[in-house]
mmCIF file of C-alpha atoms in Angstrom:
data_model
loop_
_atom_site.group_PDB
_atom_site.id
_atom_site.type_symbol
_atom_site.label_atom_id
_atom_site.label_comp_id
_atom_site.label_asym_id
_atom_site.label_seq_id
_atom_site.Cartn_x
_atom_site.Cartn_y
_atom_site.Cartn_z
ATOM 1 C CA MET A 15 28.879 -0.282 -7.657
ATOM 2 C CA ARG A 16 25.738 1.057 -5.938
ATOM 3 C CA GLY A 17 24.417 2.284 -9.277
ATOM 4 C CA ILE A 18 24.696 -1.221 -10.703
ATOM 5 C CA PHE A 19 22.758 -2.740 -7.810
ATOM 6 C CA VAL A 20 20.034 -0.095 -8.111
ATOM 7 C CA PHE A 21 19.749 -0.895 -11.815
ATOM 8 C CA LEU A 22 19.504 -4.636 -11.167
ATOM 9 C CA ILE A 23 16.856 -4.209 -8.465
ATOM 10 C CA GLY A 24 14.798 -1.979 -10.741
ATOM 11 C CA ALA A 25 15.107 -4.446 -13.603
ATOM 12 C CA ALA A 26 14.040 -7.363 -11.403
ATOM 13 C CA ALA A 27 11.002 -5.438 -10.171
ATOM 14 C CA ALA A 28 9.995 -4.710 -13.763
ATOM 15 C CA LEU A 29 9.796 -8.455 -14.432
ATOM 16 C CA ALA A 30 6.863 -8.896 -12.014
ATOM 17 C CA HIS A 31 4.063 -8.171 -14.463
ATOM 18 C CA ALA A 32 1.474 -10.667 -13.215
ATOM 19 C CA SER A 33 -1.693 -9.065 -11.869
ATOM 20 C CA LEU A 34 -2.375 -9.014 -8.136
ATOM 21 C CA GLY A 35 -4.813 -11.560 -6.802
ATOM 22 C CA ASN A 36 -3.715 -14.597 -8.795
ATOM 23 C CA VAL A 37 -4.196 -17.917 -6.998
ATOM 24 C CA LEU A 38 -0.790 -19.196 -5.872
ATOM 25 C CA TYR A 39 -2.048 -22.212 -3.910
ATOM 26 C CA ASP A 40 -5.523 -23.661 -3.450
ATOM 27 C CA ARG A 41 -6.617 -26.656 -1.401
ATOM 28 C CA SER A 42 -9.864 -25.282 -0.064
ATOM 29 C CA ASN A 43 -12.742 -27.483 -1.214
ATOM 30 C CA VAL A 44 -15.290 -28.377 1.468
ATOM 31 C CA ARG A 45 -18.336 -28.821 -0.797
ATOM 32 C CA THR A 46 -19.838 -32.317 -0.922
ATOM 33 C CA GLY A 47 -23.438 -31.603 -2.007
ATOM 34 C CA ILE A 48 -24.832 -29.247 -4.657
ATOM 35 C CA GLY A 49 -28.198 -27.559 -4.124
ATOM 36 C CA ASN A 50 -29.302 -29.951 -1.374
ATOM 37 C CA GLY A 51 -29.078 -27.515 1.542
ATOM 38 C CA ALA A 52 -31.307 -24.835 3.032
ATOM 39 C CA TYR A 53 -32.864 -22.589 0.351
ATOM 40 C CA GLY A 54 -31.086 -24.601 -2.332
ATOM 41 C CA ALA A 55 -27.598 -23.845 -1.017
ATOM 42 C CA ASP A 56 -24.719 -26.308 -1.244
ATOM 43 C CA THR A 57 -23.620 -28.423 1.704
ATOM 44 C CA SER A 58 -20.494 -29.803 3.310
ATOM 45 C CA SER A 59 -21.074 -33.066 5.137
ATOM 46 C CA LYS A 60 -18.913 -34.968 7.586
ATOM 47 C CA ALA A 61 -17.134 -37.906 5.994
ATOM 48 C CA ALA A 62 -18.476 -41.351 6.840
ATOM 49 C CA ASN A 63 -15.213 -42.298 8.579
ATOM 50 C CA ALA A 64 -14.799 -38.970 10.400
ATOM 51 C CA SER A 65 -15.323 -38.530 14.145
ATOM 52 C CA TYR A 66 -15.796 -34.753 14.294
ATOM 53 C CA ALA A 67 -17.690 -32.184 12.248
ATOM 54 C CA GLY A 68 -15.104 -29.444 12.756
ATOM 55 C CA TYR A 69 -11.646 -28.733 14.085
ATOM 56 C CA PRO A 70 -9.798 -28.094 16.303
ATOM 57 C CA PHE A 71 -11.210 -30.243 19.047
ATOM 58 C CA PRO A 72 -12.206 -30.068 21.810
ATOM 59 C CA GLN A 73 -11.383 -26.356 22.323
ATOM 60 C CA SER A 74 -12.584 -23.313 20.372
ATOM 61 C CA LEU A 75 -10.440 -21.771 17.676
ATOM 62 C CA THR A 76 -9.653 -18.745 19.834
ATOM 63 C CA PRO A 77 -6.308 -17.811 21.461
ATOM 64 C CA PRO A 78 -4.289 -19.569 22.765
ATOM 65 C CA VAL A 79 -5.683 -22.251 20.441
ATOM 66 C CA TRP A 80 -4.248 -22.073 16.904
ATOM 67 C CA VAL A 81 -4.310 -24.318 13.860
ATOM 68 C CA ALA A 82 -1.674 -24.421 11.132
ATOM 69 C CA GLU A 83 -1.918 -25.705 7.570
ATOM 70 C CA GLN A 84 0.830 -26.259 5.044
ATOM 71 C CA PHE A 85 1.055 -24.593 1.627
ATOM 72 C CA THR A 86 3.690 -24.520 -1.082
ATOM 73 C CA LEU A 87 4.913 -21.909 -3.538
ATOM 74 C CA SER A 88 6.515 -22.950 -6.799
ATOM 75 C CA SER A 89 8.373 -19.683 -7.376
ATOM 76 C CA LEU A 90 9.266 -16.376 -5.760
ATOM 77 C CA SER A 91 5.902 -14.780 -4.945
ATOM 78 C CA LEU A 92 4.395 -11.625 -3.494
ATOM 79 C CA VAL A 93 1.632 -12.837 -1.171
ATOM 80 C CA ASN A 94 -1.256 -10.440 -0.587
ATOM 81 C CA SER A 95 -3.871 -12.658 1.085
ATOM 82 C CA VAL A 96 -4.531 -16.009 2.689
ATOM 83 C CA VAL A 97 -8.110 -17.303 2.807
ATOM 84 C CA VAL A 98 -9.319 -19.863 5.368
ATOM 85 C CA LEU A 99 -12.786 -21.107 6.353
ATOM 86 C CA ALA A 100 -14.672 -21.308 9.635
ATOM 87 C CA ASP A 101 -18.176 -21.836 11.002
ATOM 88 C CA SER A 102 -19.920 -21.250 14.305
ATOM 89 C CA THR A 103 -23.316 -22.403 15.577
ATOM 90 C CA TRP A 104 -25.552 -19.365 15.970
ATOM 91 C CA PRO A 105 -29.354 -19.518 15.833
ATOM 92 C CA SER A 106 -29.860 -15.967 14.525
ATOM 93 C CA TYR A 107 -28.328 -16.039 11.052
ATOM 94 C CA GLY A 108 -30.221 -14.182 8.357
ATOM 95 C CA VAL A 109 -30.781 -15.237 4.760
ATOM 96 C CA PRO A 110 -28.230 -15.051 3.320
ATOM 97 C CA PRO A 111 -26.258 -15.398 6.556
ATOM 98 C CA ASN A 112 -23.869 -12.666 7.659
ATOM 99 C CA SER A 113 -20.444 -13.632 8.945
ATOM 100 C CA PRO A 114 -20.075 -13.688 12.744
ATOM 101 C CA PHE A 115 -16.290 -13.349 12.474
ATOM 102 C CA PHE A 116 -14.846 -9.893 12.965
ATOM 103 C CA GLY A 117 -11.263 -10.569 13.968
ATOM 104 C CA ALA A 118 -8.490 -13.059 13.268
ATOM 105 C CA THR A 119 -4.732 -13.223 13.354
ATOM 106 C CA MET A 120 -2.288 -15.252 11.263
ATOM 107 C CA ASN A 121 1.415 -16.046 11.201
ATOM 108 C CA ILE A 122 3.256 -17.498 8.225
ATOM 109 C CA TRP A 123 6.070 -19.854 9.200
ATOM 110 C CA ASN A 124 8.940 -20.878 6.939
ATOM 111 C CA GLY A 125 8.655 -24.443 8.244
ATOM 112 C CA GLN A 126 6.619 -26.561 10.603
ATOM 113 C CA PRO A 127 5.673 -24.574 13.734
ATOM 114 C CA GLY A 128 7.395 -25.738 16.886
ATOM 115 C CA VAL A 129 10.297 -27.336 15.039
ATOM 116 C CA ALA A 130 13.833 -26.033 15.574
ATOM 117 C CA GLY A 131 14.816 -23.644 12.800
ATOM 118 C CA SER A 132 11.250 -22.674 11.864
ATOM 119 C CA THR A 133 10.494 -18.991 12.265
ATOM 120 C CA ILE A 134 7.621 -16.598 11.618
ATOM 121 C CA VAL A 135 8.314 -14.662 8.401
ATOM 122 C CA ALA A 136 5.063 -12.675 8.154
ATOM 123 C CA SER A 137 2.096 -11.806 10.369
ATOM 124 C CA SER A 138 -1.303 -10.196 9.901
ATOM 125 C CA ASN A 139 -4.312 -9.312 12.031
ATOM 126 C CA LEU A 140 -5.992 -7.535 9.108
ATOM 127 C CA LEU A 141 -9.236 -9.367 8.375
ATOM 128 C CA THR A 142 -9.987 -7.729 5.042
ATOM 129 C CA ASP A 143 -13.109 -9.751 4.272
ATOM 130 C CA SER A 144 -15.382 -12.370 5.826
ATOM 131 C CA ARG A 145 -18.458 -13.656 4.050
ATOM 132 C CA TRP A 146 -20.665 -16.668 3.462
ATOM 133 C CA THR A 147 -19.283 -19.201 1.010
ATOM 134 C CA GLY A 148 -22.735 -20.323 -0.112
ATOM 135 C CA ILE A 149 -22.234 -23.609 1.767
ATOM 136 C CA TYR A 150 -23.802 -24.926 4.978
ATOM 137 C CA ARG A 151 -22.028 -27.476 7.155
ATOM 138 C CA ALA A 152 -24.860 -29.991 7.331
ATOM 139 C CA GLY A 153 -25.583 -33.646 6.830
ATOM 140 C CA PRO A 154 -27.975 -36.481 7.591
ATOM 141 C CA PRO A 155 -30.552 -36.495 8.938
ATOM 142 C CA ASP A 156 -30.987 -32.724 8.295
ATOM 143 C CA PHE A 157 -29.243 -31.433 5.195
ATOM 144 C CA THR A 158 -31.335 -28.254 5.415
ATOM 145 C CA SER A 159 -29.925 -27.144 8.779
ATOM 146 C CA GLU A 160 -29.038 -23.435 8.845
ATOM 147 C CA LEU A 161 -27.040 -23.503 12.090
ATOM 148 C CA ARG A 162 -23.538 -23.717 10.569
ATOM 149 C CA PRO A 163 -23.033 -21.574 7.464
ATOM 150 C CA ILE A 164 -19.390 -21.780 6.385
ATOM 151 C CA MET A 165 -17.633 -18.419 6.145
ATOM 152 C CA SER A 166 -14.456 -17.379 4.385
ATOM 153 C CA LEU A 167 -11.923 -15.293 6.320
ATOM 154 C CA THR A 168 -9.398 -13.333 4.249
ATOM 155 C CA LEU A 169 -6.222 -12.232 6.027
ATOM 156 C CA GLY A 170 -4.447 -9.419 4.212
ATOM 157 C CA PHE A 171 -0.693 -9.310 3.643
ATOM 158 C CA ASN A 172 1.073 -6.387 1.967
ATOM 159 C CA ASN A 173 2.773 -8.221 -0.906
ATOM 160 C CA VAL A 174 5.044 -10.232 1.371
ATOM 161 C CA ALA A 175 7.921 -11.646 -0.692
ATOM 162 C CA LEU A 176 8.330 -15.404 -0.168
ATOM 163 C CA THR A 177 10.705 -17.640 -2.068
ATOM 164 C CA ASP A 178 9.612 -20.981 -3.491
ATOM 165 C CA GLY A 179 9.208 -23.688 -0.878
ATOM 166 C CA THR A 180 6.934 -25.035 1.845
ATOM 167 C CA TYR A 181 5.302 -22.808 4.461
ATOM 168 C CA TYR A 182 2.691 -23.089 7.211
ATOM 169 C CA ALA A 183 -0.079 -20.557 7.807
ATOM 170 C CA ALA A 184 -1.156 -20.570 11.470
ATOM 171 C CA TRP A 185 -4.312 -18.744 12.514
ATOM 172 C CA SER A 186 -6.740 -18.115 15.342
ATOM 173 C CA ILE A 187 -10.068 -16.286 15.548
ATOM 174 C CA THR A 188 -10.032 -13.305 17.895
ATOM 175 C CA LEU A 189 -13.527 -11.812 17.684
ATOM 176 C CA LEU A 190 -17.043 -13.187 17.267
ATOM 177 C CA ILE A 191 -20.176 -11.098 16.991
ATOM 178 C CA PRO A 192 -22.101 -10.904 20.298
ATOM 179 C CA GLY A 193 -24.429 -13.900 20.464
ATOM 180 C CA GLY A 194 -22.021 -16.254 18.773
ATOM 181 C CA ILE A 195 -21.158 -19.333 20.786
ATOM 182 C CA VAL A 196 -17.408 -18.942 21.072
ATOM 183 C CA TYR A 197 -16.608 -22.528 21.991
ATOM 184 C CA GLN A 198 -18.186 -23.776 18.762
ATOM 185 C CA ALA A 199 -16.040 -21.705 16.383
ATOM 186 C CA GLU A 200 -14.514 -24.382 14.174
ATOM 187 C CA CYS A 201 -12.900 -25.061 10.801
ATOM 188 C CA PRO A 202 -14.472 -27.581 8.415
ATOM 189 C CA PRO A 203 -11.900 -30.051 7.059
ATOM 190 C CA VAL A 204 -10.930 -30.283 3.417
ATOM 191 C CA MET A 205 -13.315 -32.633 1.605
ATOM 192 C CA ASN A 206 -13.311 -34.507 -1.664
ATOM 193 C CA PRO A 207 -16.372 -33.801 -3.838
ATOM 194 C CA ASP A 208 -17.467 -37.434 -3.403
ATOM 195 C CA GLY A 209 -17.854 -36.961 0.367
ATOM 196 C CA THR A 210 -14.609 -38.618 1.440
ATOM 197 C CA MET A 211 -11.989 -36.835 3.524
ATOM 198 C CA PRO A 212 -8.397 -36.681 2.210
ATOM 199 C CA MET A 213 -5.288 -36.851 4.328
ATOM 200 C CA GLY A 214 -3.714 -33.534 5.266
ATOM 201 C CA THR A 215 -1.022 -31.751 7.236
ATOM 202 C CA VAL A 216 -2.902 -29.804 9.933
ATOM 203 C CA LEU A 217 -1.301 -29.016 13.284
ATOM 204 C CA GLN A 218 -2.850 -27.460 16.365
ATOM 205 C CA THR A 219 -1.692 -25.946 19.616
ATOM 206 C CA LEU A 220 -3.895 -25.689 22.680
ATOM 207 C CA ASP A 221 -1.453 -23.563 24.688
ATOM 208 C CA GLY A 222 0.304 -21.492 22.029
ATOM 209 C CA THR A 223 3.508 -23.491 22.430
ATOM 210 C CA GLN A 224 3.206 -27.237 21.845
ATOM 211 C CA TRP A 225 2.143 -28.185 18.308
ATOM 212 C CA THR A 226 0.615 -31.594 17.529
ATOM 213 C CA ALA A 227 -0.851 -33.243 14.444
ATOM 214 C CA VAL A 228 -4.656 -33.147 14.131
ATOM 215 C CA VAL A 229 -5.622 -36.789 13.648
ATOM 216 C CA ASP A 230 -9.253 -37.782 13.287
ATOM 217 C CA PRO A 231 -9.758 -40.826 15.557
ATOM 218 C CA GLY A 232 -12.350 -42.355 13.284
ATOM 219 C CA ALA A 233 -10.389 -41.939 10.068
ATOM 220 C CA GLY A 234 -7.090 -42.713 11.772
ATOM 221 C CA TYR A 235 -5.065 -40.135 9.856
ATOM 222 C CA GLN A 236 -4.086 -36.472 9.871
ATOM 223 C CA ILE A 237 -6.728 -34.236 8.284
ATOM 224 C CA GLY A 238 -6.425 -31.100 6.173
ATOM 225 C CA LEU A 239 -7.961 -27.654 6.601
ATOM 226 C CA PRO A 240 -8.988 -25.491 3.627
ATOM 227 C CA ILE A 241 -6.550 -22.763 2.611
ATOM 228 C CA LYS A 242 -6.073 -20.551 -0.453
ATOM 229 C CA VAL A 243 -3.119 -18.214 -1.042
ATOM 230 C CA THR A 244 -3.279 -15.346 -3.533
ATOM 231 C CA GLY A 245 -0.778 -12.847 -4.832
ATOM 232 C CA THR A 246 1.728 -12.415 -7.641
ATOM 233 C CA ALA A 247 4.113 -15.060 -8.876
ATOM 234 C CA VAL A 248 7.361 -13.428 -9.978
ATOM 235 C CA PRO A 249 8.419 -15.136 -13.223
ATOM 236 C CA GLU A 250 12.019 -16.136 -13.780
ATOM 237 C CA PRO A 251 13.685 -13.958 -16.427
ATOM 238 C CA ASP A 252 14.073 -15.613 -19.828
ATOM 239 C CA THR A 253 17.425 -16.017 -21.583
ATOM 240 C CA ASP A 254 17.087 -12.772 -23.574
ATOM 241 C CA THR A 255 16.334 -10.784 -20.427
ATOM 242 C CA LEU A 256 19.289 -12.320 -18.600
ATOM 243 C CA MET A 257 21.576 -11.439 -21.517
ATOM 244 C CA LEU A 258 20.214 -7.879 -21.520
ATOM 245 C CA LEU A 259 20.815 -7.551 -17.774
ATOM 246 C CA ALA A 260 24.320 -8.998 -18.110
ATOM 247 C CA GLY A 261 25.176 -6.693 -21.024
ATOM 248 C CA SER A 262 23.828 -3.622 -19.239
ATOM 249 C CA THR A 263 25.715 -4.520 -16.067
ATOM 250 C CA PHE A 264 28.953 -4.962 -18.033
ATOM 251 C CA ALA A 265 28.419 -1.617 -19.771
ATOM 252 C CA LEU A 266 27.826 0.166 -16.476
ATOM 253 C CA PHE A 267 30.877 -1.488 -14.943
ATOM 254 C CA SER A 268 33.028 -0.476 -17.952
ATOM 255 C CA LEU A 269 31.878 3.127 -17.710
ATOM 256 C CA ARG A 270 32.636 3.051 -14.007
ATOM 257 C CA ARG A 271 36.189 1.776 -14.693
ATOM 258 C CA ARG A 272 36.740 4.549 -17.276
ATOM 259 C CA GLY A 273 35.574 7.199 -14.850
ATOM 260 C CA VAL A 274 32.377 8.057 -16.709
ATOM 261 C CA ARG A 275 29.607 8.811 -14.237
#
C-alpha cells in the first residue's frame, strides 16, 4: 500500500499551483491621511476616541512583552510570511527613513494564546525584511512630524502548512538599532480610512505567560493590530481530479492484488 500513498501525496502536491506570495489574509490598514505628512508622505493619526497612539502599553514591545493578533485561513495554505507594523521615536531618521528594527520573533498559535488546548504550531525569528511603509504616525497639531515613521516587519516562514481555521500570530521585537528608544517601540492600531478605529482581537502579555485583551480605555473596546499573511492557498481538487485519483488508486490496488509490481 505504500506505493498508493506515495502516489496520492505526489498528486496532492501537484494540485498546489498557486504562486508563492499571494495574500491569504490582510487587515493591515493604518493610513488615515493621504499626502498630508512630512515631505508629502501619508499619515496615520490617532482616532478621536482613542487614548493611546500605539500599543502595547505601558511597556515596550520587547521580550517578555508580546502582542498577538488573530487571522483566519479559508483553506489549506502554505504560509511563507507574516507582515506586521511597528514604529519607534528616534530623532535621527533620514529621508526616506531607514528601519530601526533588526530583530523580531513570532509564534503562530492554533488558538487563542493562554487558553487550554492552544499550542504553538510554527515559529520564526527570521526577519526577512523591514522597511518604511511611506506613512508617518502623526496627527494634530503637527501632521508633519517625522519622529514616528511606521515600518513593516516581515517574518519569514518556510511554507508552513496550516489548515483552514482561526490562528493567532504573536510577536515581539528583539533588536533596535543603537540610538533607538527601546521603551517607545510600539505598534499602530488598525485604522479605518475615515480616521475611526475599528474593534479588534489583540491580546498582550507583559510577563510571557498571562494573556489579556488590549482594550483602549477611551474607546472602551478591544483594538486591532495590523497583520498580513502571505503564501499559497492549496485549492480543493475538482470532481474530475477526484475521479482521476480514485480511478488511479483503484488501478494500483488491483495490480497489487494480482501481484503485478
